């Protein structure tokens, strides 16, 4: 069943990327919602081969809020100088996603001072680099971006800590890859939204990387 869901998700993602650039863009909201529903389906199906209910339910809740975030971003209609409310709501939804993912990882391996230290280094470093780029304008939402950057950085650091404390199965590998690609997709998306004259291919690349990330995280339920 999981292979069938993955197959349909791949088809839906290809169609989504295609209609991002082609006419009939009214199909894009439908395809984006369907593609996101499919990674939730992969997660639910994965629980049939796992007995870790806590891991499953926390990952599932994170994926559900990701779906909400995807839907909000569909309706983002901000101007060249500001972002709309849909963006803020989408960012909040994804922030809750990373809280659920982080709670999931903390339930497996406890919080340490190194988690906080490396979270600070990663988030501050990433934001500093983005702010230093010419033609990069946060359009008045930098404080929201900074808050989100801390949450996703912590989520990524905790995913790595799963491996460092001895959890080295395939599920942990999927989680780390998924968390890393999630950060990459958000960095790409930051260029799509905030970089003047962003190349058009970046929108499609963001979708590709984002859905691979979510698929990896959803699949990890089968192995944890």
Short mmCIF file of C-alpha atoms in Angstrom, two decimals:
data_model
loop_
_atom_site.label_atom_id
_atom_site.label_comp_id
_atom_site.label_asym_id
_atom_site.label_seq_id
_atom_site.Cartn_x
_atom_site.Cartn_y
_atom_site.Cartn_z
CA UNK A 1 0.00 0.00 0.00
CA UNK A 2 2.80 2.43 0.87
CA UNK A 3 4.33 1.98 -2.59
CA UNK A 4 0.99 2.79 -4.19
CA UNK A 5 0.65 5.94 -2.09
CA UNK A 6 4.22 6.92 -2.97
CA UNK A 7 3.45 6.36 -6.67
CA UNK A 8 0.36 8.58 -6.55
CA UNK A 9 2.25 11.21 -4.56
CA UNK A 10 4.97 11.25 -7.22
CA UNK A 11 2.40 11.67 -10.00
CA UNK A 12 0.63 14.42 -8.08
CA UNK A 13 3.92 16.21 -7.37
CA UNK A 14 4.97 16.09 -11.03
CA UNK A 15 1.59 17.51 -12.02
CA UNK A 16 1.86 20.19 -9.33
CA UNK A 17 5.26 21.34 -10.58
CA UNK A 18 4.01 21.30 -14.18
CA UNK A 19 0.96 23.45 -13.42
CA UNK A 20 3.10 25.84 -11.39
CA UNK A 21 4.50 27.09 -14.70
CA UNK A 22 1.74 26.27 -17.19
CA UNK A 23 -1.82 27.60 -17.75
CA UNK A 24 -4.75 26.32 -15.68
CA UNK A 25 -3.08 27.44 -12.47
CA UNK A 26 -6.43 26.96 -10.77
CA UNK A 27 -5.45 23.28 -10.68
CA UNK A 28 -2.42 24.09 -8.53
CA UNK A 29 -4.32 24.50 -5.22
CA UNK A 30 -6.07 21.17 -5.76
CA UNK A 31 -2.86 19.33 -6.66
CA UNK A 32 -0.94 20.84 -3.75
CA UNK A 33 -3.62 19.77 -1.29
CA UNK A 34 -3.80 16.27 -2.77
CA UNK A 35 -0.01 15.86 -2.68
CA UNK A 36 0.06 16.92 0.97
CA UNK A 37 -2.80 14.57 1.85
CA UNK A 38 -0.81 11.73 0.31
CA UNK A 39 2.20 12.19 2.64
CA UNK A 40 -0.29 12.06 5.52
CA UNK A 41 -1.61 8.82 4.01
CA UNK A 42 1.93 7.41 3.87
CA UNK A 43 2.36 8.20 7.57
CA UNK A 44 -0.93 6.55 8.56
CA UNK A 45 -0.17 3.48 6.46
CA UNK A 46 3.29 3.25 8.03
CA UNK A 47 1.83 2.83 11.50
CA UNK A 48 0.46 -0.58 10.46
CA UNK A 49 4.04 -1.90 10.53
CA UNK A 50 5.10 -0.03 13.69
CA UNK A 51 4.08 -0.22 17.35
CA UNK A 52 5.43 3.19 18.42
CA UNK A 53 2.17 5.09 18.91
CA UNK A 54 3.79 8.19 20.44
CA UNK A 55 6.15 8.60 17.50
CA UNK A 56 3.32 8.03 15.03
CA UNK A 57 0.82 10.47 16.54
CA UNK A 58 3.35 13.30 16.96
CA UNK A 59 4.64 12.92 13.40
CA UNK A 60 1.06 12.69 12.13
CA UNK A 61 0.06 15.90 13.93
CA UNK A 62 3.10 17.64 12.48
CA UNK A 63 2.17 16.53 8.97
CA UNK A 64 -1.43 17.65 9.44
CA UNK A 65 -0.29 21.14 10.40
CA UNK A 66 2.02 21.07 7.38
CA UNK A 67 -1.08 20.48 5.27
CA UNK A 68 -2.69 23.53 6.89
CA UNK A 69 0.46 25.53 6.13
CA UNK A 70 0.42 24.41 2.51
CA UNK A 71 -3.22 25.48 2.16
CA UNK A 72 -2.55 28.91 3.70
CA UNK A 73 0.41 29.53 1.38
CA UNK A 74 -1.77 28.73 -1.63
CA UNK A 75 -3.74 31.88 -0.86
CA UNK A 76 -0.75 34.14 -0.16
CA UNK A 77 -1.29 37.34 -2.17
CA UNK A 78 1.14 39.79 -0.63
CA UNK A 79 2.62 42.68 -2.59
CA UNK A 80 6.20 43.32 -3.61
CA UNK A 81 6.73 45.22 -0.37
CA UNK A 82 4.75 43.20 2.18
CA UNK A 83 3.44 39.73 2.93
CA UNK A 84 -0.24 38.92 3.40
CA UNK A 85 -1.96 37.34 6.39
CA UNK A 86 -2.00 33.97 4.63
CA UNK A 87 1.79 33.88 4.82
CA UNK A 88 1.75 34.58 8.58
CA UNK A 89 -0.86 31.88 9.14
CA UNK A 90 1.10 29.46 6.99
CA UNK A 91 4.29 30.21 8.91
CA UNK A 92 2.44 29.66 12.19
CA UNK A 93 1.13 26.31 10.96
CA UNK A 94 4.60 25.15 9.98
CA UNK A 95 5.93 26.40 13.32
CA UNK A 96 3.46 24.10 15.05
CA UNK A 97 4.62 21.33 12.72
CA UNK A 98 8.19 21.68 13.96
CA UNK A 99 7.03 21.79 17.57
CA UNK A 100 5.31 18.43 17.10
CA UNK A 101 8.33 16.97 15.29
CA UNK A 102 10.63 18.25 18.04
CA UNK A 103 8.40 16.82 20.78
CA UNK A 104 8.56 13.52 18.95
CA UNK A 105 12.35 13.50 18.93
CA UNK A 106 12.59 14.74 22.54
CA UNK A 107 10.35 11.83 23.58
CA UNK A 108 13.09 9.52 22.30
CA UNK A 109 16.22 11.36 23.40
CA UNK A 110 16.31 13.98 26.15
CA UNK A 111 17.09 17.66 25.69
CA UNK A 112 20.71 18.71 26.24
CA UNK A 113 22.58 21.99 26.42
CA UNK A 114 24.27 21.07 23.13
CA UNK A 115 20.88 21.01 21.42
CA UNK A 116 20.27 24.59 22.49
CA UNK A 117 23.81 25.68 21.60
CA UNK A 118 23.77 24.24 18.08
CA UNK A 119 20.22 25.47 17.51
CA UNK A 120 21.40 29.00 18.26
CA UNK A 121 24.42 28.64 15.98
CA UNK A 122 22.39 27.25 13.08
CA UNK A 123 19.49 29.71 13.31
CA UNK A 124 21.59 32.83 13.89
CA UNK A 125 24.07 31.79 11.22
CA UNK A 126 21.38 31.13 8.62
CA UNK A 127 19.55 34.39 9.31
CA UNK A 128 22.78 36.39 9.23
CA UNK A 129 23.71 34.94 5.85
CA UNK A 130 20.28 35.68 4.39
CA UNK A 131 20.28 39.24 5.72
CA UNK A 132 23.70 39.85 4.18
CA UNK A 133 22.54 38.93 0.67
CA UNK A 134 21.99 41.87 -1.63
CA UNK A 135 18.42 42.31 -2.95
CA UNK A 136 17.04 40.21 -0.09
CA UNK A 137 14.04 41.91 1.56
CA UNK A 138 12.07 40.28 4.39
CA UNK A 139 9.12 42.62 3.73
CA UNK A 140 8.47 43.40 7.38
CA UNK A 141 8.16 39.80 8.59
CA UNK A 142 11.70 39.20 9.81
CA UNK A 143 10.63 38.65 13.43
CA UNK A 144 8.28 35.87 12.33
CA UNK A 145 11.00 34.35 10.18
CA UNK A 146 13.47 34.49 13.07
CA UNK A 147 11.04 32.69 15.39
CA UNK A 148 10.42 30.04 12.74
CA UNK A 149 14.16 29.65 12.09
CA UNK A 150 14.76 28.77 15.74
CA UNK A 151 12.04 26.10 15.69
CA UNK A 152 13.14 24.39 12.47
CA UNK A 153 16.80 24.56 13.54
CA UNK A 154 15.95 22.87 16.84
CA UNK A 155 13.94 20.21 15.02
CA UNK A 156 16.91 19.46 12.74
CA UNK A 157 19.42 19.37 15.60
CA UNK A 158 17.21 16.96 17.57
CA UNK A 159 16.90 14.69 14.53
CA UNK A 160 20.68 14.41 14.42
CA UNK A 161 20.82 13.71 18.16
CA UNK A 162 18.73 10.57 17.56
CA UNK A 163 21.68 9.11 15.69
CA UNK A 164 24.29 10.42 18.11
CA UNK A 165 22.70 8.65 21.08
CA UNK A 166 22.65 5.31 19.30
CA UNK A 167 19.43 5.18 17.28
CA UNK A 168 20.91 4.22 13.93
CA UNK A 169 18.12 2.37 12.13
CA UNK A 170 16.74 3.27 8.72
CA UNK A 171 13.96 5.32 10.28
CA UNK A 172 16.46 7.70 11.85
CA UNK A 173 18.26 8.01 8.51
CA UNK A 174 14.95 9.01 6.88
CA UNK A 175 14.24 11.52 9.65
CA UNK A 176 17.63 13.21 9.33
CA UNK A 177 17.40 13.40 5.54
CA UNK A 178 13.83 14.70 5.80
CA UNK A 179 14.74 17.34 8.39
CA UNK A 180 17.74 18.49 6.36
CA UNK A 181 15.72 18.73 3.15
CA UNK A 182 13.00 20.62 5.04
CA UNK A 183 15.57 23.29 5.90
CA UNK A 184 16.83 23.35 2.32
CA UNK A 185 13.29 23.72 0.97
CA UNK A 186 12.63 26.63 3.33
CA UNK A 187 15.85 28.33 2.30
CA UNK A 188 14.78 27.99 -1.32
CA UNK A 189 11.31 29.30 -0.46
CA UNK A 190 12.84 32.30 1.27
CA UNK A 191 14.41 33.24 -2.07
CA UNK A 192 11.09 32.73 -3.85
CA UNK A 193 9.34 35.13 -1.46
CA UNK A 194 12.03 37.61 -0.49
CA UNK A 195 14.70 37.77 -3.21
CA UNK A 196 14.13 40.30 -5.94
CA UNK A 197 14.02 38.77 -9.43
CA UNK A 198 14.23 35.21 -8.13
CA UNK A 199 14.75 32.68 -10.97
CA UNK A 200 11.48 30.98 -11.90
CA UNK A 201 12.89 27.47 -11.53
CA UNK A 202 13.24 28.01 -7.77
CA UNK A 203 9.49 27.60 -7.18
CA UNK A 204 9.50 24.14 -8.74
CA UNK A 205 12.72 23.19 -6.96
CA UNK A 206 11.17 24.20 -3.64
CA UNK A 207 8.18 21.92 -4.22
CA UNK A 208 10.40 19.00 -5.20
CA UNK A 209 12.69 19.29 -2.16
CA UNK A 210 9.82 19.99 0.25
CA UNK A 211 7.75 16.97 -0.72
CA UNK A 212 10.77 14.65 -0.68
CA UNK A 213 11.45 15.92 2.86
CA UNK A 214 7.89 15.29 4.01
CA UNK A 215 7.82 11.87 2.36
CA UNK A 216 11.01 10.86 4.21
CA UNK A 217 9.59 11.99 7.54
CA UNK A 218 6.27 10.25 6.88
CA UNK A 219 8.01 7.03 5.81
CA UNK A 220 10.10 7.01 9.00
CA UNK A 221 6.99 5.94 10.94
CA UNK A 222 7.29 2.50 9.32
CA UNK A 223 10.75 1.95 10.82
CA UNK A 224 10.60 3.52 14.29
#
